[in-house]
Coordinates of C-alpha atoms and ligand atoms in Angstrom, one line a residue:
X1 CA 0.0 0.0 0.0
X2 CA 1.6 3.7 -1.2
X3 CA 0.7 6.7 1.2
X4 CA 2.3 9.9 1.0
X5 CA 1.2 13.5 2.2
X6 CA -1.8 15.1 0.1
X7 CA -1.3 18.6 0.2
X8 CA -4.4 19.4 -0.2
X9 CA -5.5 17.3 3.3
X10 CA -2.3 17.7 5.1
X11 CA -2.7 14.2 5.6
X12 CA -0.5 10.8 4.8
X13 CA -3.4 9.2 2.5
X14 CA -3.6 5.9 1.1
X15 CA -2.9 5.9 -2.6
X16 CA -6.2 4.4 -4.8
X17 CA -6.2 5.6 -7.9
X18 CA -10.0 6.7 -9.7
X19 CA -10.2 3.5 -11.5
X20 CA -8.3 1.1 -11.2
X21 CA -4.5 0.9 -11.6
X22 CA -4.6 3.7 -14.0
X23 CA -3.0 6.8 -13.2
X24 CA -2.9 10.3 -14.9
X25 CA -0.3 13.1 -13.3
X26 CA 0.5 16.4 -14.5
X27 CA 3.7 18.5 -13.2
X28 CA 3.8 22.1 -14.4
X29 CA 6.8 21.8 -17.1
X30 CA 9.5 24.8 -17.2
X31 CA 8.8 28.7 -18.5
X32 CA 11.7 28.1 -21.7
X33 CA 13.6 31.8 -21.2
X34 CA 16.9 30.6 -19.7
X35 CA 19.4 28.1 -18.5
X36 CA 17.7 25.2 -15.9
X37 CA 19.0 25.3 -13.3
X38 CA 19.8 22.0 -10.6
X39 CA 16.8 23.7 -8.5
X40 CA 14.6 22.2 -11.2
X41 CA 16.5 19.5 -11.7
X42 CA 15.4 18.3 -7.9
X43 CA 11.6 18.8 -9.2
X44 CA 11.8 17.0 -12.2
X45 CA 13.8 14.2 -10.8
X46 CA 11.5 13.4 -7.6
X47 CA 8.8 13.4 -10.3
X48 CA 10.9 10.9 -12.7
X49 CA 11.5 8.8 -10.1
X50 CA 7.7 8.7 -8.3
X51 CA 6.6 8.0 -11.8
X52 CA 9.1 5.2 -11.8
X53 CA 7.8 3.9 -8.9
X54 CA 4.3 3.6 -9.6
X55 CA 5.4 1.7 -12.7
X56 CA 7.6 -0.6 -11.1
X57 CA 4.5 -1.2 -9.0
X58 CA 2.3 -2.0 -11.8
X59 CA 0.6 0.9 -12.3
X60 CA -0.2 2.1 -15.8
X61 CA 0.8 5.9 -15.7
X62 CA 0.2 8.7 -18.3
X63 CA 2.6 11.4 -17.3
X64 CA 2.2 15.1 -18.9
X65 CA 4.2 17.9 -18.5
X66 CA 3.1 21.4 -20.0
X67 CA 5.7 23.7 -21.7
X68 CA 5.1 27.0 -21.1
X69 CA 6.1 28.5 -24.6
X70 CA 4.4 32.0 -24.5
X71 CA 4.6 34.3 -21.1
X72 CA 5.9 37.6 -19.9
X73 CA 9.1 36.1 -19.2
X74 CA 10.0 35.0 -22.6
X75 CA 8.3 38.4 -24.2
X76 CA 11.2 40.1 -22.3
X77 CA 14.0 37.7 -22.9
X78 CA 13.7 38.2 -26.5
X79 CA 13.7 41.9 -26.5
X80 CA 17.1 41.7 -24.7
X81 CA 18.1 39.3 -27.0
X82 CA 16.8 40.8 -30.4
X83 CA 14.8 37.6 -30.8
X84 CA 11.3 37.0 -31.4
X85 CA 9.9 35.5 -28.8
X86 CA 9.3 31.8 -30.7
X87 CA 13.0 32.1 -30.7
X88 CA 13.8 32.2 -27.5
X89 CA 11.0 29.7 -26.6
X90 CA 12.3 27.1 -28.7
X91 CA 16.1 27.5 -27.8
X92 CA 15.8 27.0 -24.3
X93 CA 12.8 24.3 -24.9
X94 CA 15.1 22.6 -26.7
X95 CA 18.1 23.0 -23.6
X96 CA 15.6 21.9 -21.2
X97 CA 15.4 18.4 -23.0
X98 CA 18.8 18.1 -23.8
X99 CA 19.4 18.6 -20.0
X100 CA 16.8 16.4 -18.8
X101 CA 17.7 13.9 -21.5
X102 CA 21.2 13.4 -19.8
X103 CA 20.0 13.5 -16.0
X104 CA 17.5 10.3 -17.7
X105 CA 14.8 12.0 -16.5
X106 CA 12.8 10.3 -19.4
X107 CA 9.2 8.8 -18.1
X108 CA 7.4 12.1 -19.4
X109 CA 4.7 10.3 -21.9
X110 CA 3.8 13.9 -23.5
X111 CA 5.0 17.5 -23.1
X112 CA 2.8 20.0 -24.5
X113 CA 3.3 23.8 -25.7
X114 CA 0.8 26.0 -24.1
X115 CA 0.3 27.7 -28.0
X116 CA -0.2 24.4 -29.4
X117 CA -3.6 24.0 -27.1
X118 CA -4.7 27.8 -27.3
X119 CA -8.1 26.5 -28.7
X120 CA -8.8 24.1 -25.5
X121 CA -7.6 27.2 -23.6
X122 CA -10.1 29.3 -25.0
X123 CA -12.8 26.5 -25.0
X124 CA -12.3 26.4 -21.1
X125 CA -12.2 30.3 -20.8
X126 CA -15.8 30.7 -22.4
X127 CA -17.1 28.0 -20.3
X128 CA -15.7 30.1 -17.2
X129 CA -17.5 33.1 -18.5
X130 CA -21.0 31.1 -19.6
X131 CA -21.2 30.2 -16.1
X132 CA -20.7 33.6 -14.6
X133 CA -16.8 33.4 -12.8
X134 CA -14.8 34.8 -15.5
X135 CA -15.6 38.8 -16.4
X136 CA -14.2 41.1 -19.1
X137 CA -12.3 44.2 -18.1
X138 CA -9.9 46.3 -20.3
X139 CA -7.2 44.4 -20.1
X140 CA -7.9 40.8 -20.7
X141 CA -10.2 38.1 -19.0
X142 CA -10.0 37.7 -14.9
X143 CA -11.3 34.8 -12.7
X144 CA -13.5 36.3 -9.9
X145 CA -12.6 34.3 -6.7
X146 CA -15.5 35.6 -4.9
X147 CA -17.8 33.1 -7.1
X148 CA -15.9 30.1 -6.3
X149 CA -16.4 29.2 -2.3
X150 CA -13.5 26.7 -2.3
X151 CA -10.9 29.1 -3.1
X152 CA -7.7 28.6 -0.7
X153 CA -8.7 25.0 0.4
X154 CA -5.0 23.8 -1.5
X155 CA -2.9 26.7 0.1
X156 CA -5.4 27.9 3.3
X157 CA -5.1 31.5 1.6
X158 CA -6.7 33.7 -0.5
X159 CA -4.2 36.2 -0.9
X160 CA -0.4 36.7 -1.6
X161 CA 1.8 36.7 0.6
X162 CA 5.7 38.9 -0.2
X163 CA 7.6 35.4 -1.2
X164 CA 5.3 34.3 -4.2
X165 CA 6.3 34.0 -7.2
X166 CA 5.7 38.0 -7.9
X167 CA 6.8 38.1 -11.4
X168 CA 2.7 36.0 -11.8
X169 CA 1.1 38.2 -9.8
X170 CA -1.1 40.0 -11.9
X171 CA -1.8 43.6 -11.6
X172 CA -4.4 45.6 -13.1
X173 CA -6.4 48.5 -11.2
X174 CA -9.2 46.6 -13.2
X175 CA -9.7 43.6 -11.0
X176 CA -13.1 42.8 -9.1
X177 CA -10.7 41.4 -6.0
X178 CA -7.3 41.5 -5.5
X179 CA -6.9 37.7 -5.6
X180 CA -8.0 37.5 -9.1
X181 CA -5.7 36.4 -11.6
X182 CA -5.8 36.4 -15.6
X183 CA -7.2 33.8 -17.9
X184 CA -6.8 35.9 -21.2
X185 CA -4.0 38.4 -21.3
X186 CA -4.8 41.2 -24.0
X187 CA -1.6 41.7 -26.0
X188 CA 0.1 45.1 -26.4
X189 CA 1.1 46.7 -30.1
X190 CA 3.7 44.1 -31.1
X191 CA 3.1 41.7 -28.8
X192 CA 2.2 37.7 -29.6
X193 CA -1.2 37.8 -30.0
X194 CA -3.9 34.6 -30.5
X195 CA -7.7 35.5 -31.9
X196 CA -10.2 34.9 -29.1
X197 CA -13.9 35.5 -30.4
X198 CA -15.5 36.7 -27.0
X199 CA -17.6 39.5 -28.9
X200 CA -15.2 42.1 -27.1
X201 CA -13.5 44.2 -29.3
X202 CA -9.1 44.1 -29.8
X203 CA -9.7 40.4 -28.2
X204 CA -6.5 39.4 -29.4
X205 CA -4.5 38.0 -26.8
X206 CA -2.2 35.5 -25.1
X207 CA -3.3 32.9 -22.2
X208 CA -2.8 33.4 -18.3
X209 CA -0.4 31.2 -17.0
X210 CA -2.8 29.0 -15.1
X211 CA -5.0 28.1 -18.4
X212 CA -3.0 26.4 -20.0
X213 CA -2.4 23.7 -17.4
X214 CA -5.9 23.0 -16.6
X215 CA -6.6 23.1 -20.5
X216 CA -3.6 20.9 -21.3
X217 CA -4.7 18.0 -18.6
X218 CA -8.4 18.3 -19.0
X219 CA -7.2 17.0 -23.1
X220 CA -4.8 14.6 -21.7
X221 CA -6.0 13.6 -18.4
X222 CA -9.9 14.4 -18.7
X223 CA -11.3 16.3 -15.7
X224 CA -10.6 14.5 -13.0
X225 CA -7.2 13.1 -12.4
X226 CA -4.8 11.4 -10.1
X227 CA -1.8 13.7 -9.3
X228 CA -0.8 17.1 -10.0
X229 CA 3.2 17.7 -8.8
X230 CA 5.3 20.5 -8.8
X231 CA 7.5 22.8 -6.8
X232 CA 6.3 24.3 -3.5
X233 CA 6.2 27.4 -4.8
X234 CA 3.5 26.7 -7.3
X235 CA 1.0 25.8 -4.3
X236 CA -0.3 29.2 -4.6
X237 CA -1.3 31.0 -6.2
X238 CA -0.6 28.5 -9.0
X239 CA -1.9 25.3 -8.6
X240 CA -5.2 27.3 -6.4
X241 CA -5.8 28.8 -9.2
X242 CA -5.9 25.6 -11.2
X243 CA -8.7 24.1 -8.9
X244 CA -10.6 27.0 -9.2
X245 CA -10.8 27.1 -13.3
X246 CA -11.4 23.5 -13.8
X247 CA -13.8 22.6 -11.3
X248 CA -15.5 26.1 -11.8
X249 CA -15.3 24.9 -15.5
X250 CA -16.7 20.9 -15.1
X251 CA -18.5 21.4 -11.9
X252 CA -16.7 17.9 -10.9
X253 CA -14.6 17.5 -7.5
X254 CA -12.1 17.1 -7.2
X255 CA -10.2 18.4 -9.9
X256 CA -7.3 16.6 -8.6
X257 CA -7.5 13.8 -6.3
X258 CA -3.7 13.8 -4.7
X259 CA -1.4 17.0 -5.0
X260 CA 2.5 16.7 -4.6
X261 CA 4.9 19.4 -3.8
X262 CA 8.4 18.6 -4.0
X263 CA 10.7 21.0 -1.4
X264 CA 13.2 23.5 -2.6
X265 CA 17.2 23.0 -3.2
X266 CA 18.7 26.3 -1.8
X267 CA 21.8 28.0 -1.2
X268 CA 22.7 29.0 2.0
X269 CA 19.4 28.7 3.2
X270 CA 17.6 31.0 -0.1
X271 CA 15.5 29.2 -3.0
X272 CA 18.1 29.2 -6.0
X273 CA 16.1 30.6 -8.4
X274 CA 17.4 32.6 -11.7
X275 CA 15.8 36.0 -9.8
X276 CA 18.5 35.8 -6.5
X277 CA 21.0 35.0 -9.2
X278 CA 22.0 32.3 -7.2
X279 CA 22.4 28.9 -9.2
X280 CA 24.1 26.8 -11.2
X281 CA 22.8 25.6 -14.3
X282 CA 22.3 21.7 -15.3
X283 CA 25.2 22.3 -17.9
X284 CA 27.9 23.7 -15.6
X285 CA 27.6 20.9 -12.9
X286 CA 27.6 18.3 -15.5
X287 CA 30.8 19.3 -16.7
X288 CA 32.2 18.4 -13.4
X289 CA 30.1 15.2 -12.6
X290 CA 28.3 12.6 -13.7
X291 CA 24.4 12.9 -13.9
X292 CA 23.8 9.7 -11.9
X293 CA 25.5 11.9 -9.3
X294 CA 22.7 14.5 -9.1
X295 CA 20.0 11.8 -9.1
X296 CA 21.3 10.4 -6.5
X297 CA 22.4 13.8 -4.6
X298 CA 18.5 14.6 -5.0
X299 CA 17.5 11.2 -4.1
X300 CA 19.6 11.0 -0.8
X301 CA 17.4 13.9 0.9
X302 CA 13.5 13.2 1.5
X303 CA 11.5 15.0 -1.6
X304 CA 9.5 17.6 0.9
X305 CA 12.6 18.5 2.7
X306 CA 15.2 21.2 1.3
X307 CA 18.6 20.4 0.4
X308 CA 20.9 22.6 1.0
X309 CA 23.5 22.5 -2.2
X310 CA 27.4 22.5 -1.3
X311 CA 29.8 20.9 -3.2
X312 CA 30.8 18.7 -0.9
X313 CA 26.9 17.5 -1.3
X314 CA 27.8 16.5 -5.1
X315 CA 31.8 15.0 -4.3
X316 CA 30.1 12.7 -2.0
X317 CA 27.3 11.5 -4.3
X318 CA 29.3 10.5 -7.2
X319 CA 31.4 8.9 -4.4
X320 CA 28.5 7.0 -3.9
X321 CA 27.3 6.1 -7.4
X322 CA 31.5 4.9 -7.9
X323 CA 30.7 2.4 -4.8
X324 CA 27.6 1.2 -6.9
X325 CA 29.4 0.6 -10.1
X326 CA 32.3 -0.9 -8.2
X327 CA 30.2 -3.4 -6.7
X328 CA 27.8 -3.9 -10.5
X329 CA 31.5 -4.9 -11.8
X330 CA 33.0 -7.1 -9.3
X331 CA 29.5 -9.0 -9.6
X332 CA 30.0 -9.0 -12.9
X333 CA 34.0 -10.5 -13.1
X334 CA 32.1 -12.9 -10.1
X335 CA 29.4 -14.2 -13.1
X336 CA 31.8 -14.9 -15.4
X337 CA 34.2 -16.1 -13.8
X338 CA 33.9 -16.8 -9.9
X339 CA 33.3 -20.3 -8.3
X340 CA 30.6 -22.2 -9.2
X341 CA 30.1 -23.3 -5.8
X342 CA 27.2 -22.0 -3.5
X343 CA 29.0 -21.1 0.1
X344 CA 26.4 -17.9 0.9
X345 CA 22.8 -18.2 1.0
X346 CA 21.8 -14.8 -1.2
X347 CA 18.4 -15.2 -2.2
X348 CA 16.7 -14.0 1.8
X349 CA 19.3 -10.9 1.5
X350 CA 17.8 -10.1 -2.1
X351 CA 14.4 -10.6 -0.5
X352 CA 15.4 -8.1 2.2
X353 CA 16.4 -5.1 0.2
X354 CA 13.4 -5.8 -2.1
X355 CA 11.2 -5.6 0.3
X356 CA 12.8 -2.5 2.5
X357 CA 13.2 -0.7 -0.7
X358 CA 9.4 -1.1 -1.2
X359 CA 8.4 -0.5 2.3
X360 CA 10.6 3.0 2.5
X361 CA 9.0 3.8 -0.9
X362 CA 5.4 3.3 -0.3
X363 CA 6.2 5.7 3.1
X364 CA 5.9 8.9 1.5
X365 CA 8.5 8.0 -1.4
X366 CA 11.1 7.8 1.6
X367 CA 14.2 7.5 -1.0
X368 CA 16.8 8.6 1.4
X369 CA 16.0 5.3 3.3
X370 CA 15.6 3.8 0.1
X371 CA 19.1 4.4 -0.2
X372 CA 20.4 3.3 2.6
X373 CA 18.3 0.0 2.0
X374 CA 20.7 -0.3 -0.5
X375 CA 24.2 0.5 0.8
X376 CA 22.9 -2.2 3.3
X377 CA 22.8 -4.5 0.6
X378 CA 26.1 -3.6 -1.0
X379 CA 27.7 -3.6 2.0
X380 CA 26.9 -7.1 2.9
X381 CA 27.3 -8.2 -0.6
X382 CA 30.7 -6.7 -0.5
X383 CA 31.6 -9.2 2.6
X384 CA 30.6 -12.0 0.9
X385 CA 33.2 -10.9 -1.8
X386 CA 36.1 -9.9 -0.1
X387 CA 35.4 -13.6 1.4
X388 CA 36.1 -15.2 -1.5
X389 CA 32.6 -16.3 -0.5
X390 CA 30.3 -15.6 -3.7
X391 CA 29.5 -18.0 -6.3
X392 CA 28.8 -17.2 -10.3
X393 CA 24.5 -17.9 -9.6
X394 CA 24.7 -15.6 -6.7
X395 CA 26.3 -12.7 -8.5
X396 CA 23.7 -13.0 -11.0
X397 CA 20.9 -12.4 -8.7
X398 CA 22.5 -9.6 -6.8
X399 CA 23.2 -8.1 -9.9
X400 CA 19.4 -8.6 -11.1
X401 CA 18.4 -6.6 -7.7
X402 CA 20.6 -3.9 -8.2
X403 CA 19.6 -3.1 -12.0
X404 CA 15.9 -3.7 -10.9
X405 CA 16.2 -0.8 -8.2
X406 CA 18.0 1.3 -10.5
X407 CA 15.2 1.2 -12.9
X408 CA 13.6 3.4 -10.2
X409 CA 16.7 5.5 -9.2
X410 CA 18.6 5.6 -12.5
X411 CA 21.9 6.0 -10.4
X412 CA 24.0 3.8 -11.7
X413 CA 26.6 4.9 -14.4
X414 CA 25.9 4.0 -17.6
X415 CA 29.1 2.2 -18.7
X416 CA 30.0 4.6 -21.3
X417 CA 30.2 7.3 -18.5
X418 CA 31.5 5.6 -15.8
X419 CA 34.7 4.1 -17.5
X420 CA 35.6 4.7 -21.1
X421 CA 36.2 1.8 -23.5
X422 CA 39.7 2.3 -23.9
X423 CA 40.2 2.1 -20.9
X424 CA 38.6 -1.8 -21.1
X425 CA 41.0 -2.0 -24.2
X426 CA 44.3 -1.2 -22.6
X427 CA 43.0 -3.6 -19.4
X428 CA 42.2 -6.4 -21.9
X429 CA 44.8 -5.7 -23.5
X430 CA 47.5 -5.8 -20.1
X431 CA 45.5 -9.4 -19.5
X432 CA 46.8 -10.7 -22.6
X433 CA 50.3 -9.6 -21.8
X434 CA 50.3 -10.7 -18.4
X435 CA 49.0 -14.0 -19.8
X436 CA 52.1 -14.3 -22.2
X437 CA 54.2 -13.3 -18.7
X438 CA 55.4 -10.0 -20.6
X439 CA 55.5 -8.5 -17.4
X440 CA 57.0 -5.4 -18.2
X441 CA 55.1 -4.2 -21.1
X442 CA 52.0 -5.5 -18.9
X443 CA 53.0 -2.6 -16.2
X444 CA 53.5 -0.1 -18.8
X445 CA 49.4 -0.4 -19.5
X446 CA 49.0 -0.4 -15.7
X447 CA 50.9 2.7 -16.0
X448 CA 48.9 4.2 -18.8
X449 CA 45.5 3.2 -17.6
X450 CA 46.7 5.5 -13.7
X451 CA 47.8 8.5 -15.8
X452 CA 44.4 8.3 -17.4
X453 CA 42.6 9.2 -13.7
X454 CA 42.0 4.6 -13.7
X455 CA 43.2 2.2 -11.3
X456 CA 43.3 -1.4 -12.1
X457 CA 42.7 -3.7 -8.4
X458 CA 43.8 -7.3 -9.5
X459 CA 41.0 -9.8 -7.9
X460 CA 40.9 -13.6 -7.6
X461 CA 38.2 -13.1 -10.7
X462 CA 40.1 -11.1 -12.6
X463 CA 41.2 -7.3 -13.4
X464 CA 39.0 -4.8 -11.3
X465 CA 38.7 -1.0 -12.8
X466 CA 38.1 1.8 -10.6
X467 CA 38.2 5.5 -11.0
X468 CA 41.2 6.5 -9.0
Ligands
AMP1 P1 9.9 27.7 -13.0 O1 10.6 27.6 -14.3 O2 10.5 28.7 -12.1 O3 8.4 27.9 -13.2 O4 10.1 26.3 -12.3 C1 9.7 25.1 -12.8 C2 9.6 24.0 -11.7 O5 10.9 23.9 -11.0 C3 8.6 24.3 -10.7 O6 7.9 23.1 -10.3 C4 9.3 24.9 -9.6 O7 8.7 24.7 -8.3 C5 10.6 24.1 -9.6 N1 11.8 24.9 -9.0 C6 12.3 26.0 -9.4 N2 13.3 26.4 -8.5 C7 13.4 25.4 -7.6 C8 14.3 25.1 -6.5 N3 15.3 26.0 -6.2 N4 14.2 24.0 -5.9 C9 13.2 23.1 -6.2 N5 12.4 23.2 -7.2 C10 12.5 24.4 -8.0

């Protein structure tokens, strides 16, 4: 049984999807105007691997992710830029899925452009306005939170508070109440502009930034779904505005049945964000270290609690994905070529981790003890190895346990990353040596392979290649 903590109860709930094992979930995708940073990259990797998870446990999961290709932000960018704004939004779309390409954040089914759905935006807009909580003004279309009684029951509030996300708040001296955001942005001379056919005259416009999510999932998802995830920062007055439109819209509750917020990664103590100019892209920590790295740097702190980012945080992270792929290839020199006979009894440790890893993760996606569930594991593992006491059957297994956890985690190095193939060349090629007892010429490779950053550990199965 999954629980985890509905923010919309405040309450550890029992996870039972509408029908059946299917499951629809929605996390509000990037604003494409700049560089991601690794602030997003802990969002979009507790999603990746919750979304895993529910997989692994046999749940059939459609996962969308909006793109938010038209907004102020990106109007701005590209006059600093001498861009047009399509420009810019499909440059840094385009980053973004590089970026999340290589940190194998890859279980999104669809991402979808808020201006490829403008006509289900507008669709739900008129509904809003047919049944009386949308209203005209000079400036574009409002929602009027006075009509809908369940305003604030996601947040507990109705009004802005100084650390939202101000850049969204919108302003105009033409609001019924404060509270009430846009749904239909009229566009300035020379702005983007899409045709909306309200009988209002100079109706050409662009879509509030809540819209287009409750537009995009009502098409994908229908209008009622599962879970709806994103940053805590989009609790409000995002994602209360997003209850608001559709279920003003469908008149069916709730909109969303569970709501997921994942915690922030600061900075000495502060939110990086791209406003406090205080982060570091996807690309610039990358250079330094390897992807599995950050996934498992994210995955080592619980996903409602901040991380505080140091480097020291990331050098002992890929220290721990090395001790992962050190163990995958002793197991592996073990399968080939370790005893055939059985002196350890592996199969009730395998149970173990299995089932601790899905006990931790059904708590509130506990990963952090998810992870030490693991260095459990490899730790006893290891004893049995540096035993002697691990036979070829064994090694299989434990290696079938690791690669099925990592199918959640993604953590461990993909081979090509971890060590490089020459590096396997000039080790297969010092076995051959040693194996004609050209001793010298074998320590020259040795040699080579350390001045290349590689260590070779000589094992009763065979050679042993570590990053040094
Ligand atoms: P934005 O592009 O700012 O709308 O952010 C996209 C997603 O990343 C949202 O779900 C944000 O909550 C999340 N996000 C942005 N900054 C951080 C951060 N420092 N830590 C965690 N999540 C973040």
């Amino acid at each position: 049984m999954i629980k985890f903590l509905n923010t919309l109860s405040g309450q550890k709930e029992e996870f039972i999807p509408i029908k059946n094992k299917k499951v629809g979930i929605f996390v509000c995708g990037p604003t494409v105007y700049d560089w991601p940073h690794i602030g997003h990259a802990r969002t979009y990797v507790i999603f990746d691997v919750i979304v895993k998870y529910l997989r692994y446990k046999g749940y059939k999961v459609k996962f969308v992710m909006n793109i938010t290709d038209i907004d102020d932000k990106i109007i701005d960018r590209a006059k600093e830029e001498k861009k047009t704004w399509k420009e810019v939004a499909e440059f840094y779309e385009k980053d973004f899925m590089k970026d999340i390409a290589e940190l194998g954040i890859n279980s999104v089914d669809k991402f979808a452009r808020a201006t490829e759905h403008t006509e289900q935006i507008i669709k739900q807009i008129k509904v809003l306005i047919e049944k009386g909580y949308a209203y005209q003004t000079e400036d574009g279309i409002y929602f009027d939170i006075s009509k809908f009684d369940d305003y604030g029951k996601l947040s507990k509030r109705t009004v802005e508070q100084a650390e939202d996300a101000v850049s969204r708040i919108d302003e105009s001296i033409n609001k019924r109440n404060k509270g009430d955001f846009v749904l239909w942005r009229l566009s300035k001379e020379g702005e983007p502009a899409w045709d909306f056919e309200t009988g209002i005259t100079n109706s050409a416009g662009r879509p509030g930034w809540h819209i287009e999510d409750t537009a995009i999932s009502e098409k994908y998802l229908g209008q009622q779904y599962e879970i709806h995830g994103g940053g805590q920062d989009l609790i409000f007055p995002h994602h209360e505005a997003e209850i608001a439109q559709a279920e003003a819209a469908s008149g069916e509750k709730p909109f969303v049945k569970y709501w997921l917020h994942s915690g922030f990664l600061t900075i000495n103590g502060q939110k990086m964000s791209k406003s406090l100019k205080n982060f570091i892209t996807i690309k610039d920590i990358l250079k330094g270290y390897l992807p599995e790295a950050v996934r498992f740097m994210i995955l080592s702190t619980h996903y409602r609690s901040p991380i505080d980012y140091k480097e020291d945080l990331i050098k002992q992270s890929e220290a721990g994905i090395q001790r992962v792929l050190e163990l995958v290839n002793k197991l592996e020199l073990i399968k080939k070529s370790g005893p055939e006979e059985k002196k350890v009894e592996i199969d009730e440790i395998i149970k173990n981790v299995q089932m601790e890893f899905n006990a931790k993760m059904d708590d509130d996606f506990n990963t952090p003890e998810a992870v030490a569930a693991l260095f459990n594991f490899i730790r006893i593992v290891n004893s049995f190895i540096d035993n002697q006491n691990l036979d070829r059957k064994s090694a299989e297994k434990a290696i079938g346990v690791l690669k099925e956890i990592d199918e959640v985690f993604g953590i461990l190095p993909k081979k090509e990353s971890g060590i490089p193939e020459k590096i396997f060349e000039l080790v297969q090629n010092r076995e051959k040596l040693r194996k004609e007892k050209a001793w010298l010429e074998a320590d020259k490779v040795r040699d080579e392979v350390k001045s290349l950053g590689y260590s070779i550990e000589d094992t009763p199965y065979g050679p042993l290649v570590k990053k040094s």
